[in-house]
């Protein structure tokens, strides 16, 4: 363990993963998560893929008013989630196995950039409670938007093909996210994000 830790500290590789915790938060427990891509922003079932897309957080921060424009952020995340889901069917894949698994689970890689700039612009220390709470709230909100968009999408198209066998685990993970997202209003009023 010490050798792995030292190598990770010196080079960034190999990445160290905690299998039990990763699979505790696995939304699709029909298939185990055993690895990530090298940067670990994509963690999902074997032989799947997703396109990554990032929303620039600074586009939603009004520096004059010192506020994060939540409604605009929600709108952009909604549109991006929709576009990324459509792209699953239009993309090309390196193997038929990856194409089939990707279309089975329909994962998207919605993320954000410029968190550090947002934290500095808000006047918070990088490792402050306010900065950590803001990062947590933004991440939770983005995740909730993507899941909500997916639910809305299923009102006129069928859900991903392994939905029924993963319904329970998906709901358990979403409940965890819900408890985090309830902090958004508190953070918004306390730290003027």
Short mmCIF file of N, CA and C in Angstrom, two decimals:
data_model
loop_
_atom_site.label_atom_id
_atom_site.label_comp_id
_atom_site.label_asym_id
_atom_site.label_seq_id
_atom_site.Cartn_x
_atom_site.Cartn_y
_atom_site.Cartn_z
N UNK A 1 0.83 -1.18 0.00
CA UNK A 1 0.00 0.00 0.00
C UNK A 1 0.88 1.25 0.00
N UNK A 2 1.96 1.21 0.77
CA UNK A 2 2.86 2.37 0.84
C UNK A 2 3.50 2.65 -0.52
N UNK A 3 3.89 1.60 -1.22
CA UNK A 3 4.52 1.74 -2.53
C UNK A 3 3.54 2.39 -3.53
N UNK A 4 2.29 1.94 -3.52
CA UNK A 4 1.27 2.51 -4.39
C UNK A 4 1.04 3.98 -4.05
N UNK A 5 0.94 4.27 -2.76
CA UNK A 5 0.72 5.65 -2.32
C UNK A 5 1.87 6.56 -2.73
N UNK A 6 3.10 6.10 -2.55
CA UNK A 6 4.27 6.90 -2.93
C UNK A 6 4.29 7.15 -4.43
N UNK A 7 4.02 6.12 -5.22
CA UNK A 7 4.02 6.27 -6.68
C UNK A 7 2.93 7.24 -7.13
N UNK A 8 1.78 7.15 -6.53
CA UNK A 8 0.68 8.06 -6.87
C UNK A 8 1.04 9.49 -6.52
N UNK A 9 1.64 9.69 -5.36
CA UNK A 9 2.02 11.03 -4.92
C UNK A 9 3.08 11.63 -5.85
N UNK A 10 4.02 10.82 -6.30
CA UNK A 10 5.12 11.32 -7.13
C UNK A 10 4.71 11.54 -8.59
N UNK A 11 3.85 10.68 -9.12
CA UNK A 11 3.58 10.72 -10.56
C UNK A 11 2.11 10.90 -10.94
N UNK A 12 1.21 10.68 -10.01
CA UNK A 12 -0.21 10.72 -10.34
C UNK A 12 -0.73 9.37 -10.81
N UNK A 13 0.15 8.40 -11.04
CA UNK A 13 -0.25 7.07 -11.46
C UNK A 13 0.53 6.04 -10.65
N UNK A 14 0.06 4.91 -10.35
CA UNK A 14 -1.29 4.46 -10.68
C UNK A 14 -2.33 5.11 -9.76
N UNK A 15 -3.51 5.29 -10.28
CA UNK A 15 -4.59 5.80 -9.45
C UNK A 15 -5.03 4.73 -8.47
N UNK A 16 -5.43 5.15 -7.31
CA UNK A 16 -5.88 4.23 -6.28
C UNK A 16 -7.39 4.34 -6.17
N UNK A 17 -8.08 3.22 -6.28
CA UNK A 17 -9.54 3.22 -6.23
C UNK A 17 -10.02 2.35 -5.09
N UNK A 18 -11.15 2.73 -4.54
CA UNK A 18 -11.75 1.99 -3.43
C UNK A 18 -12.99 1.29 -3.95
N UNK A 19 -12.79 0.02 -4.31
CA UNK A 19 -13.80 -0.77 -5.00
C UNK A 19 -15.15 -0.78 -4.29
N UNK A 20 -15.16 -1.00 -2.98
CA UNK A 20 -16.43 -1.08 -2.26
C UNK A 20 -17.19 0.23 -2.30
N UNK A 21 -16.52 1.35 -2.08
CA UNK A 21 -17.17 2.65 -2.10
C UNK A 21 -17.66 3.00 -3.50
N UNK A 22 -16.84 2.72 -4.50
CA UNK A 22 -17.23 2.97 -5.88
C UNK A 22 -18.53 2.24 -6.20
N UNK A 23 -18.61 0.98 -5.83
CA UNK A 23 -19.80 0.21 -6.17
C UNK A 23 -20.98 0.50 -5.25
N UNK A 24 -20.71 1.08 -4.09
CA UNK A 24 -21.82 1.55 -3.24
C UNK A 24 -22.57 2.67 -3.95
N UNK A 25 -21.85 3.51 -4.69
CA UNK A 25 -22.46 4.62 -5.42
C UNK A 25 -22.76 4.27 -6.88
N UNK A 26 -22.65 3.01 -7.24
CA UNK A 26 -22.93 2.55 -8.59
C UNK A 26 -24.44 2.56 -8.82
N UNK A 27 -24.88 3.34 -9.78
CA UNK A 27 -26.32 3.45 -10.08
C UNK A 27 -26.86 2.20 -10.76
N UNK A 28 -26.01 1.44 -11.39
CA UNK A 28 -26.45 0.27 -12.15
C UNK A 28 -25.75 -0.97 -11.61
N UNK A 29 -26.27 -1.47 -10.52
CA UNK A 29 -25.62 -2.58 -9.83
C UNK A 29 -25.78 -3.91 -10.55
N UNK A 30 -26.49 -3.92 -11.68
CA UNK A 30 -26.55 -5.15 -12.47
C UNK A 30 -25.16 -5.50 -13.00
N UNK A 31 -24.31 -4.50 -13.14
CA UNK A 31 -22.94 -4.68 -13.61
C UNK A 31 -22.00 -3.94 -12.67
N UNK A 32 -20.94 -4.60 -12.28
CA UNK A 32 -19.98 -4.02 -11.34
C UNK A 32 -19.05 -3.02 -12.04
N UNK A 33 -18.67 -1.99 -11.32
CA UNK A 33 -17.64 -1.05 -11.80
C UNK A 33 -16.29 -1.56 -11.30
N UNK A 34 -15.36 -1.79 -12.21
CA UNK A 34 -14.06 -2.32 -11.80
C UNK A 34 -12.90 -1.40 -12.14
N UNK A 35 -13.12 -0.40 -12.97
CA UNK A 35 -12.02 0.49 -13.36
C UNK A 35 -12.58 1.81 -13.88
N UNK A 36 -11.68 2.76 -14.07
CA UNK A 36 -12.04 4.04 -14.66
C UNK A 36 -11.14 4.30 -15.86
N UNK A 37 -11.44 5.38 -16.56
CA UNK A 37 -10.47 5.84 -17.55
C UNK A 37 -9.29 6.44 -16.78
N UNK A 38 -8.18 6.77 -17.43
CA UNK A 38 -6.99 7.21 -16.69
C UNK A 38 -7.19 8.41 -15.76
N UNK A 39 -8.01 9.38 -16.14
CA UNK A 39 -8.21 10.55 -15.27
C UNK A 39 -9.33 10.33 -14.26
N UNK A 40 -10.05 9.24 -14.37
CA UNK A 40 -11.10 8.82 -13.44
C UNK A 40 -12.34 9.70 -13.45
N UNK A 41 -12.54 10.50 -14.51
CA UNK A 41 -13.78 11.25 -14.57
C UNK A 41 -14.93 10.39 -15.10
N UNK A 42 -14.58 9.24 -15.67
CA UNK A 42 -15.62 8.34 -16.16
C UNK A 42 -15.49 7.00 -15.45
N UNK A 43 -16.49 6.69 -14.67
CA UNK A 43 -16.54 5.46 -13.90
C UNK A 43 -17.86 4.79 -14.22
N UNK A 44 -17.80 3.66 -14.88
CA UNK A 44 -19.04 2.98 -15.26
C UNK A 44 -18.75 1.51 -15.53
N UNK A 45 -19.72 0.86 -16.10
CA UNK A 45 -19.63 -0.57 -16.35
C UNK A 45 -18.56 -0.85 -17.42
N UNK A 46 -18.04 -2.06 -17.40
CA UNK A 46 -17.02 -2.46 -18.38
C UNK A 46 -17.54 -2.34 -19.80
N UNK A 47 -16.62 -2.03 -20.69
CA UNK A 47 -16.89 -1.94 -22.13
C UNK A 47 -17.93 -0.88 -22.48
N UNK A 48 -18.04 0.17 -21.65
CA UNK A 48 -18.91 1.29 -22.00
C UNK A 48 -18.04 2.51 -22.27
N UNK A 49 -18.67 3.53 -22.80
CA UNK A 49 -17.96 4.78 -23.05
C UNK A 49 -18.94 5.93 -22.87
N UNK A 50 -18.41 7.13 -22.81
CA UNK A 50 -19.27 8.31 -22.85
C UNK A 50 -18.46 9.48 -23.39
N UNK A 51 -19.14 10.39 -24.04
CA UNK A 51 -18.50 11.63 -24.46
C UNK A 51 -18.50 12.57 -23.27
N UNK A 52 -17.42 13.29 -23.12
CA UNK A 52 -17.30 14.24 -22.02
C UNK A 52 -17.60 15.65 -22.52
N UNK A 53 -18.27 16.42 -21.70
CA UNK A 53 -18.59 17.81 -22.04
C UNK A 53 -18.52 18.63 -20.76
N UNK A 54 -18.03 19.85 -20.87
CA UNK A 54 -17.86 20.69 -19.68
C UNK A 54 -18.57 22.03 -19.84
N UNK A 55 -19.20 22.46 -18.76
CA UNK A 55 -19.86 23.75 -18.68
C UNK A 55 -18.92 24.70 -17.94
N UNK A 56 -18.68 25.88 -18.49
CA UNK A 56 -17.79 26.87 -17.89
C UNK A 56 -18.52 27.61 -16.77
N UNK A 57 -18.17 27.34 -15.53
CA UNK A 57 -18.88 27.92 -14.39
C UNK A 57 -18.80 29.44 -14.35
N UNK A 58 -17.74 30.02 -14.86
CA UNK A 58 -17.60 31.48 -14.82
C UNK A 58 -18.64 32.19 -15.68
N UNK A 59 -19.21 31.50 -16.64
CA UNK A 59 -20.27 32.10 -17.46
C UNK A 59 -21.55 32.34 -16.65
N UNK A 60 -21.63 31.75 -15.47
CA UNK A 60 -22.83 31.85 -14.64
C UNK A 60 -22.60 32.67 -13.38
N UNK A 61 -21.43 33.24 -13.26
CA UNK A 61 -21.13 34.04 -12.07
C UNK A 61 -21.17 35.52 -12.42
N UNK A 62 -22.09 36.24 -11.81
CA UNK A 62 -22.19 37.69 -11.99
C UNK A 62 -21.27 38.34 -10.96
N UNK A 63 -20.11 38.79 -11.41
CA UNK A 63 -19.11 39.33 -10.48
C UNK A 63 -19.57 40.63 -9.84
N UNK A 64 -20.34 41.43 -10.55
CA UNK A 64 -20.81 42.70 -9.97
C UNK A 64 -21.76 42.45 -8.80
N UNK A 65 -22.65 41.48 -8.96
CA UNK A 65 -23.63 41.19 -7.91
C UNK A 65 -23.12 40.13 -6.93
N UNK A 66 -22.08 39.41 -7.33
CA UNK A 66 -21.55 38.35 -6.47
C UNK A 66 -22.49 37.17 -6.34
N UNK A 67 -23.21 36.85 -7.43
CA UNK A 67 -24.16 35.73 -7.38
C UNK A 67 -23.91 34.74 -8.52
N UNK A 68 -24.26 33.52 -8.27
CA UNK A 68 -24.24 32.46 -9.27
C UNK A 68 -25.63 32.38 -9.86
N UNK A 69 -25.73 32.48 -11.17
CA UNK A 69 -27.03 32.52 -11.86
C UNK A 69 -27.55 31.08 -12.04
N UNK A 70 -28.23 30.62 -11.02
CA UNK A 70 -28.66 29.23 -10.95
C UNK A 70 -29.60 28.87 -12.09
N UNK A 71 -30.58 29.72 -12.40
CA UNK A 71 -31.54 29.39 -13.46
C UNK A 71 -30.85 29.20 -14.81
N UNK A 72 -29.89 30.06 -15.12
CA UNK A 72 -29.15 29.92 -16.38
C UNK A 72 -28.33 28.64 -16.39
N UNK A 73 -27.71 28.34 -15.26
CA UNK A 73 -26.92 27.12 -15.13
C UNK A 73 -27.80 25.89 -15.35
N UNK A 74 -28.96 25.88 -14.73
CA UNK A 74 -29.90 24.76 -14.88
C UNK A 74 -30.29 24.60 -16.35
N UNK A 75 -30.61 25.70 -17.01
CA UNK A 75 -31.03 25.66 -18.41
C UNK A 75 -29.93 25.07 -19.30
N UNK A 76 -28.70 25.55 -19.14
CA UNK A 76 -27.60 25.06 -19.97
C UNK A 76 -27.33 23.58 -19.69
N UNK A 77 -27.35 23.18 -18.44
CA UNK A 77 -27.13 21.76 -18.11
C UNK A 77 -28.22 20.88 -18.71
N UNK A 78 -29.44 21.38 -18.74
CA UNK A 78 -30.56 20.64 -19.33
C UNK A 78 -30.32 20.43 -20.82
N UNK A 79 -29.96 21.50 -21.52
CA UNK A 79 -29.72 21.42 -22.96
C UNK A 79 -28.52 20.51 -23.25
N UNK A 80 -27.46 20.67 -22.50
CA UNK A 80 -26.26 19.85 -22.71
C UNK A 80 -26.56 18.36 -22.47
N UNK A 81 -27.33 18.06 -21.45
CA UNK A 81 -27.69 16.66 -21.16
C UNK A 81 -28.48 16.06 -22.31
N UNK A 82 -29.39 16.84 -22.85
CA UNK A 82 -30.19 16.37 -23.98
C UNK A 82 -29.31 16.11 -25.19
N UNK A 83 -28.46 17.07 -25.52
CA UNK A 83 -27.58 16.93 -26.68
C UNK A 83 -26.65 15.73 -26.53
N UNK A 84 -26.13 15.54 -25.34
CA UNK A 84 -25.21 14.43 -25.12
C UNK A 84 -25.90 13.08 -25.24
N UNK A 85 -27.15 13.01 -24.81
CA UNK A 85 -27.90 11.76 -24.95
C UNK A 85 -28.17 11.46 -26.42
N UNK A 86 -28.55 12.47 -27.18
CA UNK A 86 -28.80 12.29 -28.61
C UNK A 86 -27.52 11.79 -29.29
N UNK A 87 -26.38 12.33 -28.87
CA UNK A 87 -25.12 11.98 -29.50
C UNK A 87 -24.76 10.50 -29.32
N UNK A 88 -25.25 9.85 -28.29
CA UNK A 88 -24.96 8.43 -28.08
C UNK A 88 -25.31 7.61 -29.31
N UNK A 89 -26.44 7.91 -29.92
CA UNK A 89 -26.87 7.16 -31.10
C UNK A 89 -26.15 7.59 -32.38
N UNK A 90 -25.58 8.77 -32.39
CA UNK A 90 -24.92 9.30 -33.58
C UNK A 90 -23.41 9.06 -33.60
N UNK A 91 -22.83 8.74 -32.46
CA UNK A 91 -21.38 8.61 -32.35
C UNK A 91 -20.88 7.32 -33.00
N UNK A 92 -19.59 7.29 -33.27
CA UNK A 92 -18.95 6.05 -33.71
C UNK A 92 -18.15 5.50 -32.52
N UNK A 93 -17.96 4.20 -32.52
CA UNK A 93 -17.32 3.52 -31.39
C UNK A 93 -16.19 2.63 -31.89
N UNK A 94 -15.17 2.39 -31.07
CA UNK A 94 -14.02 1.60 -31.53
C UNK A 94 -14.33 0.12 -31.73
N UNK A 95 -15.32 -0.42 -30.98
CA UNK A 95 -15.70 -1.82 -31.16
C UNK A 95 -17.21 -1.95 -31.05
N UNK A 96 -17.73 -3.04 -31.60
CA UNK A 96 -19.17 -3.30 -31.50
C UNK A 96 -19.59 -3.54 -30.05
N UNK A 97 -18.72 -4.18 -29.28
CA UNK A 97 -19.02 -4.45 -27.87
C UNK A 97 -19.18 -3.15 -27.08
N UNK A 98 -18.29 -2.19 -27.31
CA UNK A 98 -18.39 -0.89 -26.64
C UNK A 98 -19.64 -0.14 -27.11
N UNK A 99 -19.92 -0.21 -28.39
CA UNK A 99 -21.13 0.46 -28.90
C UNK A 99 -22.39 -0.12 -28.25
N UNK A 100 -22.48 -1.44 -28.18
CA UNK A 100 -23.66 -2.07 -27.59
C UNK A 100 -23.80 -1.71 -26.11
N UNK A 101 -22.71 -1.81 -25.36
CA UNK A 101 -22.78 -1.52 -23.92
C UNK A 101 -23.08 -0.04 -23.67
N UNK A 102 -22.50 0.84 -24.47
CA UNK A 102 -22.75 2.27 -24.32
C UNK A 102 -24.22 2.59 -24.58
N UNK A 103 -24.78 2.00 -25.61
CA UNK A 103 -26.20 2.23 -25.93
C UNK A 103 -27.12 1.54 -24.92
N UNK A 104 -26.63 0.51 -24.26
CA UNK A 104 -27.41 -0.17 -23.22
C UNK A 104 -27.57 0.72 -21.99
N UNK A 105 -26.48 1.37 -21.55
CA UNK A 105 -26.52 2.17 -20.32
C UNK A 105 -26.72 3.67 -20.57
N UNK A 106 -26.35 4.16 -21.76
CA UNK A 106 -26.57 5.55 -22.17
C UNK A 106 -25.99 6.57 -21.19
N UNK A 107 -24.77 6.35 -20.76
CA UNK A 107 -24.14 7.30 -19.83
C UNK A 107 -23.66 8.54 -20.57
N UNK A 108 -23.73 9.67 -19.88
CA UNK A 108 -23.18 10.91 -20.41
C UNK A 108 -22.16 11.45 -19.42
N UNK A 109 -21.22 12.22 -19.92
CA UNK A 109 -20.15 12.75 -19.08
C UNK A 109 -20.24 14.25 -18.95
N UNK A 110 -21.29 14.74 -18.34
CA UNK A 110 -21.46 16.18 -18.14
C UNK A 110 -20.64 16.63 -16.94
N UNK A 111 -19.82 17.64 -17.13
CA UNK A 111 -18.99 18.16 -16.05
C UNK A 111 -18.86 19.66 -16.15
N UNK A 112 -17.90 20.21 -15.42
CA UNK A 112 -17.71 21.66 -15.47
C UNK A 112 -16.23 22.01 -15.43
N UNK A 113 -15.94 23.26 -15.83
CA UNK A 113 -14.60 23.81 -15.76
C UNK A 113 -14.64 25.12 -14.98
N UNK A 114 -13.47 25.60 -14.61
CA UNK A 114 -13.30 26.91 -13.97
C UNK A 114 -13.83 27.00 -12.54
N UNK A 115 -13.86 25.88 -11.85
CA UNK A 115 -14.26 25.92 -10.44
C UNK A 115 -13.29 26.79 -9.64
N UNK A 116 -12.01 26.64 -9.89
CA UNK A 116 -11.02 27.44 -9.18
C UNK A 116 -11.21 28.93 -9.41
N UNK A 117 -11.51 29.31 -10.65
CA UNK A 117 -11.76 30.73 -10.97
C UNK A 117 -13.00 31.24 -10.25
N UNK A 118 -14.03 30.41 -10.19
CA UNK A 118 -15.26 30.80 -9.49
C UNK A 118 -14.97 31.03 -8.01
N UNK A 119 -14.24 30.13 -7.42
CA UNK A 119 -13.90 30.24 -5.99
C UNK A 119 -13.10 31.52 -5.72
N UNK A 120 -12.11 31.78 -6.57
CA UNK A 120 -11.31 33.00 -6.39
C UNK A 120 -12.15 34.25 -6.62
N UNK A 121 -13.01 34.23 -7.64
CA UNK A 121 -13.85 35.40 -7.93
C UNK A 121 -14.82 35.70 -6.81
N UNK A 122 -15.26 34.64 -6.13
CA UNK A 122 -16.17 34.82 -5.00
C UNK A 122 -15.43 35.29 -3.75
N UNK A 123 -14.10 35.27 -3.79
CA UNK A 123 -13.30 35.75 -2.66
C UNK A 123 -13.09 34.73 -1.57
N UNK A 124 -13.22 33.45 -1.90
CA UNK A 124 -13.05 32.41 -0.90
C UNK A 124 -11.67 31.78 -1.02
N UNK A 125 -11.13 31.36 0.09
CA UNK A 125 -9.90 30.57 0.07
C UNK A 125 -10.21 29.23 -0.58
N UNK A 126 -9.25 28.71 -1.31
CA UNK A 126 -9.48 27.49 -2.08
C UNK A 126 -9.93 26.32 -1.21
N UNK A 127 -9.39 26.20 -0.02
CA UNK A 127 -9.72 25.07 0.86
C UNK A 127 -10.66 25.49 1.98
N UNK A 128 -11.46 26.52 1.75
CA UNK A 128 -12.38 27.00 2.79
C UNK A 128 -13.67 26.20 2.78
N UNK A 129 -14.41 26.29 3.87
CA UNK A 129 -15.72 25.64 3.93
C UNK A 129 -16.62 26.16 2.82
N UNK A 130 -16.60 27.47 2.59
CA UNK A 130 -17.46 28.06 1.56
C UNK A 130 -17.13 27.49 0.18
N UNK A 131 -15.85 27.35 -0.14
CA UNK A 131 -15.45 26.82 -1.44
C UNK A 131 -15.87 25.36 -1.59
N UNK A 132 -15.64 24.57 -0.55
CA UNK A 132 -16.03 23.16 -0.60
C UNK A 132 -17.54 23.01 -0.71
N UNK A 133 -18.28 23.81 0.03
CA UNK A 133 -19.75 23.74 -0.02
C UNK A 133 -20.27 24.17 -1.38
N UNK A 134 -19.67 25.19 -1.97
CA UNK A 134 -20.08 25.63 -3.30
C UNK A 134 -19.82 24.54 -4.34
N UNK A 135 -18.63 23.94 -4.29
CA UNK A 135 -18.30 22.86 -5.22
C UNK A 135 -19.27 21.69 -5.06
N UNK A 136 -19.58 21.36 -3.83
CA UNK A 136 -20.51 20.27 -3.56
C UNK A 136 -21.91 20.59 -4.09
N UNK A 137 -22.36 21.81 -3.84
CA UNK A 137 -23.70 22.20 -4.28
C UNK A 137 -23.81 22.23 -5.80
N UNK A 138 -22.80 22.79 -6.47
CA UNK A 138 -22.82 22.86 -7.93
C UNK A 138 -22.79 21.46 -8.54
N UNK A 139 -21.95 20.61 -8.00
CA UNK A 139 -21.86 19.23 -8.50
C UNK A 139 -23.17 18.49 -8.28
N UNK A 140 -23.74 18.64 -7.12
CA UNK A 140 -25.01 17.99 -6.81
C UNK A 140 -26.13 18.49 -7.72
N UNK A 141 -26.18 19.80 -7.92
CA UNK A 141 -27.21 20.38 -8.78
C UNK A 141 -27.05 19.89 -10.21
N UNK A 142 -25.83 19.90 -10.73
CA UNK A 142 -25.60 19.43 -12.10
C UNK A 142 -26.03 17.97 -12.25
N UNK A 143 -25.69 17.15 -11.28
CA UNK A 143 -26.08 15.74 -11.31
C UNK A 143 -27.59 15.60 -11.29
N UNK A 144 -28.25 16.35 -10.42
CA UNK A 144 -29.71 16.29 -10.33
C UNK A 144 -30.37 16.71 -11.63
N UNK A 145 -29.84 17.74 -12.27
CA UNK A 145 -30.39 18.21 -13.54
C UNK A 145 -30.28 17.11 -14.60
N UNK A 146 -29.12 16.48 -14.68
CA UNK A 146 -28.93 15.43 -15.68
C UNK A 146 -29.88 14.25 -15.45
N UNK A 147 -30.06 13.87 -14.19
CA UNK A 147 -31.00 12.78 -13.90
C UNK A 147 -32.44 13.21 -14.17
N UNK A 148 -32.78 14.43 -13.85
CA UNK A 148 -34.14 14.92 -14.11
C UNK A 148 -34.42 14.97 -15.60
N UNK A 149 -33.43 15.43 -16.37
CA UNK A 149 -33.58 15.45 -17.82
C UNK A 149 -33.77 14.04 -18.35
N UNK A 150 -33.04 13.10 -17.83
CA UNK A 150 -33.17 11.71 -18.25
C UNK A 150 -34.57 11.19 -17.95
N UNK A 151 -35.09 11.53 -16.77
CA UNK A 151 -36.45 11.12 -16.40
C UNK A 151 -37.47 11.74 -17.34
N UNK A 152 -37.30 13.02 -17.64
CA UNK A 152 -38.19 13.71 -18.57
C UNK A 152 -38.14 13.06 -19.95
N UNK A 153 -36.95 12.71 -20.39
CA UNK A 153 -36.75 12.08 -21.69
C UNK A 153 -37.56 10.78 -21.78
N UNK A 154 -37.65 10.08 -20.67
CA UNK A 154 -38.38 8.80 -20.64
C UNK A 154 -39.89 8.97 -20.71
N UNK A 155 -40.38 10.20 -20.67
CA UNK A 155 -41.82 10.41 -20.82
C UNK A 155 -42.25 10.25 -22.27
N UNK A 156 -41.29 10.31 -23.22
CA UNK A 156 -41.65 10.11 -24.62
C UNK A 156 -40.76 9.09 -25.34
N UNK A 157 -39.74 8.60 -24.67
CA UNK A 157 -38.90 7.53 -25.21
C UNK A 157 -38.68 6.49 -24.11
N UNK A 158 -38.41 5.25 -24.49
CA UNK A 158 -38.18 4.24 -23.44
C UNK A 158 -36.90 4.54 -22.66
N UNK A 159 -36.83 4.09 -21.40
CA UNK A 159 -35.60 4.28 -20.61
C UNK A 159 -34.48 3.39 -21.15
N UNK A 160 -33.29 3.57 -20.63
CA UNK A 160 -32.18 2.71 -21.06
C UNK A 160 -32.55 1.25 -20.78
N UNK A 161 -32.03 0.35 -21.59
CA UNK A 161 -32.54 -1.03 -21.59
C UNK A 161 -32.35 -1.79 -20.29
N UNK A 162 -31.43 -1.40 -19.44
CA UNK A 162 -31.25 -2.11 -18.16
C UNK A 162 -31.89 -1.36 -16.99
N UNK A 163 -32.83 -0.47 -17.28
CA UNK A 163 -33.48 0.33 -16.24
C UNK A 163 -34.17 -0.54 -15.20
N UNK A 164 -35.00 -1.46 -15.62
CA UNK A 164 -35.80 -2.24 -14.67
C UNK A 164 -34.93 -2.98 -13.66
N UNK A 165 -33.85 -3.60 -14.12
CA UNK A 165 -33.00 -4.34 -13.18
C UNK A 165 -32.10 -3.44 -12.34
N UNK A 166 -32.06 -2.16 -12.66
CA UNK A 166 -31.24 -1.21 -11.90
C UNK A 166 -32.06 -0.12 -11.21
N UNK A 167 -33.36 -0.21 -11.30
CA UNK A 167 -34.23 0.83 -10.75
C UNK A 167 -33.96 1.08 -9.26
N UNK A 168 -33.87 0.02 -8.48
CA UNK A 168 -33.68 0.15 -7.04
C UNK A 168 -32.34 0.83 -6.72
N UNK A 169 -31.26 0.35 -7.33
CA UNK A 169 -29.94 0.95 -7.04
C UNK A 169 -29.87 2.39 -7.53
N UNK A 170 -30.51 2.69 -8.63
CA UNK A 170 -30.52 4.07 -9.15
C UNK A 170 -31.22 4.99 -8.15
N UNK A 171 -32.35 4.58 -7.64
CA UNK A 171 -33.11 5.40 -6.68
C UNK A 171 -32.32 5.59 -5.39
N UNK A 172 -31.64 4.55 -4.92
CA UNK A 172 -30.82 4.67 -3.70
C UNK A 172 -29.73 5.72 -3.87
N UNK A 173 -29.05 5.71 -5.00
CA UNK A 173 -27.98 6.69 -5.24
C UNK A 173 -28.58 8.09 -5.39
N UNK A 174 -29.70 8.21 -6.06
CA UNK A 174 -30.34 9.52 -6.21
C UNK A 174 -30.78 10.10 -4.87
N UNK A 175 -31.20 9.26 -3.96
CA UNK A 175 -31.56 9.75 -2.62
C UNK A 175 -30.34 10.34 -1.92
N UNK A 176 -29.18 9.75 -2.14
CA UNK A 176 -27.95 10.30 -1.58
C UNK A 176 -27.67 11.68 -2.16
N UNK A 177 -27.85 11.82 -3.47
CA UNK A 177 -27.65 13.13 -4.11
C UNK A 177 -28.68 14.15 -3.63
N UNK A 178 -29.91 13.71 -3.41
CA UNK A 178 -30.96 14.62 -2.96
C UNK A 178 -30.60 15.25 -1.63
N UNK A 179 -30.08 14.46 -0.72
CA UNK A 179 -29.73 15.02 0.58
C UNK A 179 -28.65 16.09 0.45
N UNK A 180 -27.72 15.92 -0.50
CA UNK A 180 -26.69 16.94 -0.72
C UNK A 180 -27.26 18.19 -1.37
N UNK A 181 -28.18 18.01 -2.30
CA UNK A 181 -28.72 19.17 -3.03
C UNK A 181 -29.58 20.07 -2.15
N UNK A 182 -30.06 19.56 -1.04
CA UNK A 182 -30.87 20.39 -0.13
C UNK A 182 -30.03 21.49 0.51
N UNK A 183 -28.71 21.37 0.42
CA UNK A 183 -27.81 22.38 0.97
C UNK A 183 -27.69 23.60 0.06
N UNK A 184 -28.17 23.50 -1.18
CA UNK A 184 -27.97 24.58 -2.15
C UNK A 184 -28.54 25.91 -1.66
N UNK A 185 -29.77 25.92 -1.22
CA UNK A 185 -30.38 27.18 -0.78
C UNK A 185 -29.66 27.75 0.43
N UNK A 186 -29.26 26.89 1.34
CA UNK A 186 -28.52 27.34 2.52
C UNK A 186 -27.20 27.99 2.11
N UNK A 187 -26.49 27.34 1.21
CA UNK A 187 -25.21 27.86 0.75
C UNK A 187 -25.41 29.17 -0.01
N UNK A 188 -26.42 29.20 -0.86
CA UNK A 188 -26.69 30.39 -1.66
C UNK A 188 -26.93 31.60 -0.76
N UNK A 189 -27.68 31.42 0.30
CA UNK A 189 -27.97 32.55 1.19
C UNK A 189 -26.81 32.86 2.14
N UNK A 190 -26.08 31.84 2.56
CA UNK A 190 -24.99 32.05 3.50
C UNK A 190 -23.75 32.65 2.84
N UNK A 191 -23.39 32.15 1.68
CA UNK A 191 -22.14 32.55 1.05
C UNK A 191 -22.34 33.40 -0.20
N UNK A 192 -23.56 33.80 -0.47
CA UNK A 192 -23.87 34.62 -1.64
C UNK A 192 -23.33 34.04 -2.94
N UNK A 193 -23.46 32.75 -3.13
CA UNK A 193 -23.05 32.16 -4.41
C UNK A 193 -24.19 32.28 -5.37
#
